[in-house]
mmCIF file of C-alpha atoms in Angstrom:
data_model
loop_
_atom_site.group_PDB
_atom_site.id
_atom_site.type_symbol
_atom_site.label_atom_id
_atom_site.label_comp_id
_atom_site.label_asym_id
_atom_site.label_seq_id
_atom_site.Cartn_x
_atom_site.Cartn_y
_atom_site.Cartn_z
ATOM 1 C CA UNK A 1105 -0.008 0.256 0.185
ATOM 2 C CA UNK A 1106 0.994 3.026 -0.702
ATOM 3 C CA UNK A 1107 1.137 5.706 2.031
ATOM 4 C CA UNK A 1108 -0.500 7.932 1.033
ATOM 5 C CA UNK A 1109 -3.316 5.952 0.218
ATOM 6 C CA UNK A 1110 -4.699 7.027 3.274
ATOM 7 C CA UNK A 1111 -4.823 10.588 3.048
ATOM 8 C CA UNK A 1112 -8.048 11.206 1.372
ATOM 9 C CA UNK A 1113 -8.298 13.132 -2.015
ATOM 10 C CA UNK A 1114 -9.619 16.566 -1.835
ATOM 11 C CA UNK A 1115 -10.455 16.817 -5.479
ATOM 12 C CA UNK A 1116 -13.632 15.986 -7.179
ATOM 13 C CA UNK A 1117 -15.357 13.653 -9.651
ATOM 14 C CA UNK A 1118 -14.954 14.965 -13.287
ATOM 15 C CA UNK A 1119 -16.221 11.927 -15.397
ATOM 16 C CA UNK A 1120 -19.611 11.298 -14.030
ATOM 17 C CA UNK A 1121 -20.379 15.823 -14.030
ATOM 18 C CA UNK A 1122 -18.882 15.669 -17.449
ATOM 19 C CA UNK A 1123 -21.129 13.491 -19.079
ATOM 20 C CA UNK A 1124 -24.024 14.659 -17.334
ATOM 21 C CA UNK A 1125 -23.277 18.603 -18.768
ATOM 22 C CA UNK A 1126 -22.818 16.946 -22.006
ATOM 23 C CA UNK A 1127 -26.230 14.775 -21.839
ATOM 24 C CA UNK A 1128 -27.894 18.381 -20.927
ATOM 25 C CA UNK A 1129 -26.562 20.024 -23.632
ATOM 26 C CA UNK A 1130 -26.709 17.434 -26.407
ATOM 27 C CA UNK A 1131 -30.769 17.241 -24.868
ATOM 28 C CA UNK A 1132 -31.651 20.645 -25.587
ATOM 29 C CA UNK A 1133 -29.440 20.941 -28.781
ATOM 30 C CA UNK A 1134 -32.221 18.051 -30.028
ATOM 31 C CA UNK A 1135 -35.313 19.184 -27.965
ATOM 32 C CA UNK A 1136 -34.470 22.768 -29.859
ATOM 33 C CA UNK A 1137 -33.320 20.682 -33.306
ATOM 34 C CA UNK A 1138 -36.865 19.798 -32.840
ATOM 35 C CA UNK A 1139 -38.871 22.154 -32.435
ATOM 36 C CA UNK A 1140 -37.509 23.937 -34.443
ATOM 37 C CA UNK A 1141 -37.917 21.299 -37.146
ATOM 38 C CA UNK A 1142 -41.977 21.272 -35.731
ATOM 39 C CA UNK A 1143 -41.747 24.473 -36.504
ATOM 40 C CA UNK A 1144 -40.037 25.079 -40.134
ATOM 41 C CA UNK A 1145 -42.527 21.980 -40.876
ATOM 42 C CA UNK A 1146 -45.617 23.619 -40.626
ATOM 43 C CA UNK A 1147 -44.595 27.051 -41.649
ATOM 44 C CA UNK A 1148 -43.350 24.891 -44.726
ATOM 45 C CA UNK A 1149 -46.863 23.373 -45.442
ATOM 46 C CA UNK A 1150 -48.113 26.749 -44.969
ATOM 47 C CA UNK A 1151 -47.613 28.501 -48.392
ATOM 48 C CA UNK A 1152 -48.109 25.161 -49.775
ATOM 49 C CA UNK A 1153 -51.967 25.678 -49.264
ATOM 50 C CA UNK A 1154 -51.790 29.215 -50.170
ATOM 51 C CA UNK A 1155 -49.884 28.887 -53.297
ATOM 52 C CA UNK A 1156 -52.985 26.147 -54.056
ATOM 53 C CA UNK A 1157 -55.616 29.720 -53.813
ATOM 54 C CA UNK A 1158 -53.205 31.973 -55.756
ATOM 55 C CA UNK A 1159 -54.745 31.166 -59.522
ATOM 56 C CA UNK A 1160 -58.630 31.113 -57.946
ATOM 57 C CA UNK A 1161 -57.876 34.721 -56.667
ATOM 58 C CA UNK A 1162 -56.050 36.334 -59.358
ATOM 59 C CA UNK A 1163 -58.656 35.110 -62.280
ATOM 60 C CA UNK A 1164 -61.804 36.485 -60.233
ATOM 61 C CA UNK A 1165 -59.479 39.651 -59.326
ATOM 62 C CA UNK A 1166 -58.317 39.809 -63.074
ATOM 63 C CA UNK A 1167 -62.261 39.610 -64.507
ATOM 64 C CA UNK A 1168 -63.106 42.490 -61.893
ATOM 65 C CA UNK A 1169 -60.324 44.416 -63.067
ATOM 66 C CA UNK A 1170 -61.747 44.020 -67.408
ATOM 67 C CA UNK A 1171 -65.325 44.416 -65.779
ATOM 68 C CA UNK A 1172 -64.195 48.182 -64.245
ATOM 69 C CA UNK A 1173 -61.678 48.721 -67.674
ATOM 70 C CA UNK A 1174 -65.030 48.087 -69.264
ATOM 71 C CA UNK A 1175 -67.272 50.393 -66.911
ATOM 72 C CA UNK A 1176 -64.998 53.127 -67.571
ATOM 73 C CA UNK A 1177 -64.100 52.724 -71.265
ATOM 74 C CA UNK A 1178 -68.090 52.899 -71.470
ATOM 75 C CA UNK A 1179 -68.382 55.986 -69.825
ATOM 76 C CA UNK A 1180 -65.671 57.926 -71.322
ATOM 77 C CA UNK A 1181 -67.505 57.087 -74.586
ATOM 78 C CA UNK A 1182 -70.800 58.372 -73.364
ATOM 79 C CA UNK A 1183 -69.018 61.458 -72.060
ATOM 80 C CA UNK A 1184 -67.627 62.227 -75.567
ATOM 81 C CA UNK A 1185 -70.949 61.721 -77.234
ATOM 82 C CA UNK A 1186 -72.541 63.857 -74.431
ATOM 83 C CA UNK A 1187 -69.786 66.048 -75.485
ATOM 84 C CA UNK A 1188 -70.181 65.978 -78.893
ATOM 85 C CA UNK A 1189 -74.064 66.645 -79.168
ATOM 86 C CA UNK A 1190 -73.904 69.259 -76.160
ATOM 87 C CA UNK A 1191 -71.265 70.896 -79.801
ATOM 88 C CA UNK A 1192 -73.851 70.268 -82.047
ATOM 89 C CA UNK A 1193 -76.486 71.495 -80.416
ATOM 90 C CA UNK A 1194 -74.028 75.218 -79.606
ATOM 91 C CA UNK A 1195 -73.186 75.226 -83.100
ATOM 92 C CA UNK A 1196 -76.764 75.190 -84.252
ATOM 93 C CA UNK A 1197 -77.496 77.354 -81.567
ATOM 94 C CA UNK A 1198 -75.222 80.049 -83.060
ATOM 95 C CA UNK A 1199 -76.039 79.558 -87.095
ATOM 96 C CA UNK A 1200 -79.594 79.450 -86.211
ATOM 97 C CA UNK A 1201 -78.705 83.263 -83.857
ATOM 98 C CA UNK A 1202 -76.795 84.486 -87.361
ATOM 99 C CA UNK A 1203 -79.549 83.598 -89.529
ATOM 100 C CA UNK A 1204 -82.142 85.427 -87.501
ATOM 101 C CA UNK A 1205 -79.714 88.341 -86.918
ATOM 102 C CA UNK A 1206 -79.276 88.650 -90.618
ATOM 103 C CA UNK A 1207 -82.531 88.143 -91.452
ATOM 104 C CA UNK A 1208 -83.159 91.375 -88.783
ATOM 105 C CA UNK A 1209 -81.024 93.357 -90.314
ATOM 106 C CA UNK A 1210 -82.311 92.871 -94.030
ATOM 107 C CA UNK A 1211 -86.072 93.007 -93.414
ATOM 108 C CA UNK A 1212 -84.841 96.944 -91.071
ATOM 109 C CA UNK A 1213 -82.593 98.148 -94.445
ATOM 110 C CA UNK A 1214 -86.486 96.833 -96.485
ATOM 111 C CA UNK A 1215 -87.873 98.703 -94.252
ATOM 112 C CA UNK A 1216 -85.481 101.761 -94.605
ATOM 113 C CA UNK A 1217 -85.464 101.796 -97.871
ATOM 114 C CA UNK A 1218 -89.450 101.045 -98.512
ATOM 115 C CA UNK A 1219 -89.676 104.234 -96.684
ATOM 116 C CA UNK A 1220 -87.326 106.383 -98.248
ATOM 117 C CA UNK A 1221 -88.845 104.468 -101.095
ATOM 118 C CA UNK A 1222 -91.747 106.310 -100.226
ATOM 119 C CA UNK A 1223 -90.701 109.426 -99.592
ATOM 120 C CA UNK A 1224 -89.135 109.838 -103.001
ATOM 121 C CA UNK A 1225 -92.106 108.488 -104.090
ATOM 122 C CA UNK A 1226 -94.236 111.363 -102.515
ATOM 123 C CA UNK A 1227 -92.272 114.111 -103.939
ATOM 124 C CA UNK A 1228 -92.698 112.373 -107.484
ATOM 125 C CA UNK A 1229 -96.363 112.603 -107.564
ATOM 126 C CA UNK A 1230 -96.226 115.999 -106.005
ATOM 127 C CA UNK A 1231 -93.807 116.967 -108.800
ATOM 128 C CA UNK A 1232 -96.610 114.789 -111.730
ATOM 129 C CA UNK A 1233 -99.606 116.745 -109.824
ATOM 130 C CA UNK A 1234 -98.335 120.077 -110.085
ATOM 131 C CA UNK A 1235 -97.156 118.819 -113.996
ATOM 132 C CA UNK A 1236 -100.415 118.346 -114.355
ATOM 133 C CA UNK A 1237 -101.815 121.564 -112.954
ATOM 134 C CA UNK A 1238 -99.977 123.638 -114.251
ATOM 135 C CA UNK A 1239 -100.654 122.026 -117.405
ATOM 136 C CA UNK A 1240 -104.788 122.380 -116.586
ATOM 137 C CA UNK A 1241 -104.300 126.355 -115.453
ATOM 138 C CA UNK A 1242 -102.379 126.375 -119.242
ATOM 139 C CA UNK A 1243 -105.748 124.556 -121.184
ATOM 140 C CA UNK A 1244 -107.951 126.866 -119.895
ATOM 141 C CA UNK A 1245 -105.699 130.291 -120.326
ATOM 142 C CA UNK A 1246 -105.727 129.122 -123.887
ATOM 143 C CA UNK A 1247 -109.229 128.009 -123.689
ATOM 144 C CA UNK A 1248 -110.612 131.681 -122.282
ATOM 145 C CA UNK A 1249 -109.037 133.557 -125.021
ATOM 146 C CA UNK A 1250 -111.256 133.202 -127.683
ATOM 147 C CA UNK A 1251 -113.784 133.831 -125.281
ATOM 148 C CA UNK A 1252 -112.474 137.521 -124.857
ATOM 149 C CA UNK A 1253 -112.000 137.967 -128.426
ATOM 150 C CA UNK A 1254 -115.510 137.451 -129.118
ATOM 151 C CA UNK A 1255 -117.122 139.505 -125.712
ATOM 152 C CA UNK A 1256 -115.000 142.824 -127.644
ATOM 153 C CA UNK A 1257 -116.607 142.004 -130.917
ATOM 154 C CA UNK A 1258 -118.670 145.098 -132.257
ATOM 155 C CA UNK A 1259 -122.183 145.514 -131.033
ATOM 156 C CA UNK A 1260 -123.837 145.195 -134.802
ATOM 157 C CA UNK A 1261 -121.494 141.876 -135.610
ATOM 158 C CA UNK A 1262 -122.709 140.174 -132.078
ATOM 159 C CA UNK A 1263 -125.778 138.659 -133.039
ATOM 160 C CA UNK A 1264 -124.661 137.410 -136.610
ATOM 161 C CA UNK A 1265 -121.592 136.658 -135.685
ATOM 162 C CA UNK A 1266 -122.334 135.709 -132.235
ATOM 163 C CA UNK A 1267 -122.994 131.459 -133.789
ATOM 164 C CA UNK A 1268 -120.133 130.924 -135.000
ATOM 165 C CA UNK A 1269 -117.609 132.195 -132.528
ATOM 166 C CA UNK A 1270 -119.678 130.483 -130.325
ATOM 167 C CA UNK A 1271 -120.625 127.326 -132.794
ATOM 168 C CA UNK A 1272 -116.363 127.518 -132.946
ATOM 169 C CA UNK A 1273 -115.956 126.928 -129.286
ATOM 170 C CA UNK A 1274 -118.673 124.760 -129.112
ATOM 171 C CA UNK A 1275 -117.161 122.587 -131.381
ATOM 172 C CA UNK A 1276 -113.282 123.036 -129.780
ATOM 173 C CA UNK A 1277 -115.314 121.941 -126.212
ATOM 174 C CA UNK A 1278 -117.105 118.684 -127.723
ATOM 175 C CA UNK A 1279 -114.220 117.142 -129.776
ATOM 176 C CA UNK A 1280 -111.808 117.716 -126.182
ATOM 177 C CA UNK A 1281 -114.270 116.124 -123.745
ATOM 178 C CA UNK A 1282 -114.765 113.123 -125.974
ATOM 179 C CA UNK A 1283 -110.539 113.561 -125.647
ATOM 180 C CA UNK A 1284 -110.645 113.770 -122.682
ATOM 181 C CA UNK A 1285 -113.252 110.488 -122.186
ATOM 182 C CA UNK A 1286 -111.192 108.528 -123.972
ATOM 183 C CA UNK A 1287 -107.623 109.760 -122.076
ATOM 184 C CA UNK A 1288 -109.787 107.557 -119.143
ATOM 185 C CA UNK A 1289 -111.079 104.964 -120.387
ATOM 186 C CA UNK A 1290 -106.978 104.223 -121.718
ATOM 187 C CA UNK A 1291 -106.594 104.700 -117.926
ATOM 188 C CA UNK A 1292 -109.466 102.101 -116.786
ATOM 189 C CA UNK A 1293 -109.798 99.919 -119.560
ATOM 190 C CA UNK A 1294 -109.541 96.443 -118.532
ATOM 191 C CA UNK A 1295 -106.236 94.548 -118.235
ATOM 192 C CA UNK A 1296 -106.013 91.537 -120.216
ATOM 193 C CA UNK A 1297 -102.778 90.491 -119.481
ATOM 194 C CA UNK A 1298 -99.892 87.690 -120.897
ATOM 195 C CA UNK A 1299 -97.944 86.026 -117.966
ATOM 196 C CA UNK A 1300 -94.960 84.739 -120.070
ATOM 197 C CA UNK A 1301 -94.366 88.473 -121.669
ATOM 198 C CA UNK A 1302 -94.235 89.664 -117.385
ATOM 199 C CA UNK A 1303 -91.737 86.886 -116.666
ATOM 200 C CA UNK A 1304 -89.736 87.473 -119.946
ATOM 201 C CA UNK A 1305 -89.728 90.908 -118.693
ATOM 202 C CA UNK A 1306 -88.583 90.226 -114.896
ATOM 203 C CA UNK A 1307 -86.116 87.802 -116.699
ATOM 204 C CA UNK A 1308 -84.304 89.960 -118.781
ATOM 205 C CA UNK A 1309 -84.193 93.031 -115.552
ATOM 206 C CA UNK A 1310 -81.408 90.337 -114.145
ATOM 207 C CA UNK A 1311 -77.897 92.115 -113.246
ATOM 208 C CA UNK A 1312 -79.362 95.627 -113.393
ATOM 209 C CA UNK A 1313 -79.097 98.146 -110.583
ATOM 210 C CA UNK A 1314 -81.024 98.824 -107.363
ATOM 211 C CA UNK A 1315 -81.778 102.666 -106.840
ATOM 212 C CA UNK A 1316 -84.255 104.375 -104.682
ATOM 213 C CA UNK A 1317 -87.254 105.035 -106.758
ATOM 214 C CA UNK A 1318 -85.717 104.101 -110.269
ATOM 215 C CA UNK A 1319 -88.378 102.676 -112.648
ATOM 216 C CA UNK A 1320 -85.960 101.696 -115.348
ATOM 217 C CA UNK A 1321 -84.785 101.009 -117.997
ATOM 218 C CA UNK A 1322 -81.453 100.042 -116.199
ATOM 219 C CA UNK A 1323 -81.869 100.031 -112.704
ATOM 220 C CA UNK A 1324 -84.879 99.279 -110.743
ATOM 221 C CA UNK A 1325 -86.825 99.836 -106.844
ATOM 222 C CA UNK A 1326 -89.060 96.993 -105.668
ATOM 223 C CA UNK A 1327 -92.276 98.284 -106.962
ATOM 224 C CA UNK A 1328 -91.044 100.162 -109.996
ATOM 225 C CA UNK A 1329 -89.900 96.325 -111.640
ATOM 226 C CA UNK A 1330 -93.466 94.740 -110.662
ATOM 227 C CA UNK A 1331 -95.257 97.915 -112.069
ATOM 228 C CA UNK A 1332 -93.336 98.141 -115.420
ATOM 229 C CA UNK A 1333 -93.615 93.882 -115.624
ATOM 230 C CA UNK A 1334 -96.739 93.795 -115.642
ATOM 231 C CA UNK A 1335 -97.092 97.233 -117.755
ATOM 232 C CA UNK A 1336 -95.892 94.872 -120.266
ATOM 233 C CA UNK A 1337 -98.881 92.496 -120.396
ATOM 234 C CA UNK A 1338 -101.123 95.429 -120.033
ATOM 235 C CA UNK A 1339 -101.963 95.590 -116.275
ATOM 236 C CA UNK A 1340 -101.476 99.611 -114.810
ATOM 237 C CA UNK A 1341 -100.795 98.835 -111.343
ATOM 238 C CA UNK A 1342 -99.907 101.317 -108.503
ATOM 239 C CA UNK A 1343 -96.225 102.556 -108.245
ATOM 240 C CA UNK A 1344 -95.760 101.567 -104.654
ATOM 241 C CA UNK A 1345 -95.291 98.660 -102.825
ATOM 242 C CA UNK A 1346 -98.003 99.758 -100.061
ATOM 243 C CA UNK A 1347 -100.787 100.004 -103.182
ATOM 244 C CA UNK A 1348 -99.224 97.164 -104.912
ATOM 245 C CA UNK A 1349 -99.980 94.594 -101.431
ATOM 246 C CA UNK A 1350 -103.987 95.427 -102.296
ATOM 247 C CA UNK A 1351 -104.150 95.390 -105.948
ATOM 248 C CA UNK A 1352 -105.616 92.541 -106.882
ATOM 249 C CA UNK A 1353 -107.001 89.403 -105.286
ATOM 250 C CA UNK A 1354 -105.417 88.135 -101.369
ATOM 251 C CA UNK A 1355 -104.228 84.624 -102.066
ATOM 252 C CA UNK A 1356 -102.273 82.376 -99.381
ATOM 253 C CA UNK A 1357 -98.291 82.074 -99.547
ATOM 254 C CA UNK A 1358 -99.415 78.172 -99.289
ATOM 255 C CA UNK A 1359 -101.001 78.854 -102.521
ATOM 256 C CA UNK A 1360 -98.966 80.947 -104.894
ATOM 257 C CA UNK A 1361 -98.801 80.370 -108.942
ATOM 258 C CA UNK A 1362 -96.669 81.939 -111.150
ATOM 259 C CA UNK A 1363 -96.664 85.200 -111.829
ATOM 260 C CA UNK A 1364 -98.608 86.481 -108.378
ATOM 261 C CA UNK A 1365 -97.053 89.945 -106.342
ATOM 262 C CA UNK A 1366 -95.596 88.593 -103.450
ATOM 263 C CA UNK A 1367 -95.532 91.778 -100.794
ATOM 264 C CA UNK A 1368 -93.565 91.791 -97.695
ATOM 265 C CA UNK A 1369 -95.736 93.458 -94.944
ATOM 266 C CA UNK A 1370 -99.016 93.325 -93.736
ATOM 267 C CA UNK A 1371 -101.584 94.223 -96.729
ATOM 268 C CA UNK A 1372 -101.793 97.978 -97.581
ATOM 269 C CA UNK A 1373 -98.557 99.155 -95.426
ATOM 270 C CA UNK A 1374 -95.917 96.922 -96.888
ATOM 271 C CA UNK A 1375 -92.296 97.417 -97.651
ATOM 272 C CA UNK A 1376 -91.143 95.265 -100.548
ATOM 273 C CA UNK A 1377 -92.448 93.648 -103.159
ATOM 274 C CA UNK A 1378 -91.555 91.093 -105.895
ATOM 275 C CA UNK A 1379 -93.132 88.587 -108.182
ATOM 276 C CA UNK A 1380 -93.121 84.479 -107.788
ATOM 277 C CA UNK A 1381 -91.635 82.739 -110.208
ATOM 278 C CA UNK A 1382 -91.947 79.247 -109.576
ATOM 279 C CA UNK A 1383 -90.647 75.866 -108.100
ATOM 280 C CA UNK A 1384 -90.508 78.273 -104.621
ATOM 281 C CA UNK A 1385 -88.684 81.101 -106.154
ATOM 282 C CA UNK A 1386 -88.958 85.368 -106.660
ATOM 283 C CA UNK A 1387 -87.980 87.845 -109.026
ATOM 284 C CA UNK A 1388 -87.150 91.050 -107.138
ATOM 285 C CA UNK A 1389 -85.101 94.178 -106.876
ATOM 286 C CA UNK A 1390 -84.185 93.695 -103.129
ATOM 287 C CA UNK A 1391 -81.451 96.333 -102.204
ATOM 288 C CA UNK A 1392 -78.515 98.383 -103.894
ATOM 289 C CA UNK A 1393 -76.366 95.693 -102.502
ATOM 290 C CA UNK A 1394 -78.095 92.721 -105.247
ATOM 291 C CA UNK A 1395 -80.097 94.232 -107.402
ATOM 292 C CA UNK A 1396 -82.588 92.702 -109.426
ATOM 293 C CA UNK A 1397 -81.872 88.956 -108.346
ATOM 294 C CA UNK A 1398 -83.997 85.395 -108.092
ATOM 295 C CA UNK A 1399 -84.022 84.727 -104.520
ATOM 296 C CA UNK A 1400 -85.348 81.232 -103.338
ATOM 297 C CA UNK A 1401 -89.005 82.554 -101.398
ATOM 298 C CA UNK A 1402 -87.375 80.090 -98.510
ATOM 299 C CA UNK A 1403 -85.193 81.933 -97.325
ATOM 300 C CA UNK A 1404 -87.304 85.296 -96.941
ATOM 301 C CA UNK A 1405 -90.938 83.961 -96.641
ATOM 302 C CA UNK A 1406 -93.184 86.951 -97.996
ATOM 303 C CA UNK A 1407 -95.929 87.615 -95.239
ATOM 304 C CA UNK A 1408 -98.871 88.059 -98.052
ATOM 305 C CA UNK A 1409 -99.963 87.471 -102.140
ATOM 306 C CA UNK A 1410 -101.761 89.136 -104.241
ATOM 307 C CA UNK A 1411 -102.808 87.373 -107.985
ATOM 308 C CA UNK A 1412 -103.807 90.151 -110.387
ATOM 309 C CA UNK A 1413 -103.538 88.149 -113.042
#
């Protein structure tokens, strides 16, 4: 026996403690790995399930997106169509306003010209009346001259010679009276006209100038042209548009015949006249800018018409 065998050792056995520590560490590591493995397996299983469902969700979403896009395109097309319709209505309204404004200007111009024409015609009528009065005064003066000479003759000759001058004067008066009657008859003779000559005359004047108070041969106002045209057919019309609008039988503008006299304004107060030539057209001396022209009645509808043929 060793001489130190009886002395107790102060060292602890290492091997058994180390083995326990190693076993504990190994167990902990294995437990951790087991937990991590289980967790990893569960985590790996979940994406597999979601991956299977994704195609279904994506298909529904695509269909919804497609429907939404179609609805958006339809709405956009609807808005565009509405905008185009609004623009078209605005353009139509603007065109209508422009046409109405132009018609108003034309009517105002026609009224102005008619008033000026009426004044010119009144002056011309006054001058004509004065000329006729002067002619009549001159005629009466000429008729009184033989009577004065007869009254101054000697008394001794008055009895035998009184019959001769008296007879001569009476004869002169008798001759004058039939002449006057003939003139009256020629003025009031019934008109028997040729419609073709009226239309031919009117068309021959197309392109002539408009001149206020004009009665031809190369310039006219509205009533002057109408009067001259019907004179070709033997019809003596009044001179002004106001009186021409009541010169014949009133007819409706929906029942027009070639040769009807159209008027604008009221019957008896018309400010413009023209002649219907058929096919929805009329011929007139329009204004200084147009002159004598053929126009569509639809562009400037007449207010009334009279028929003299």
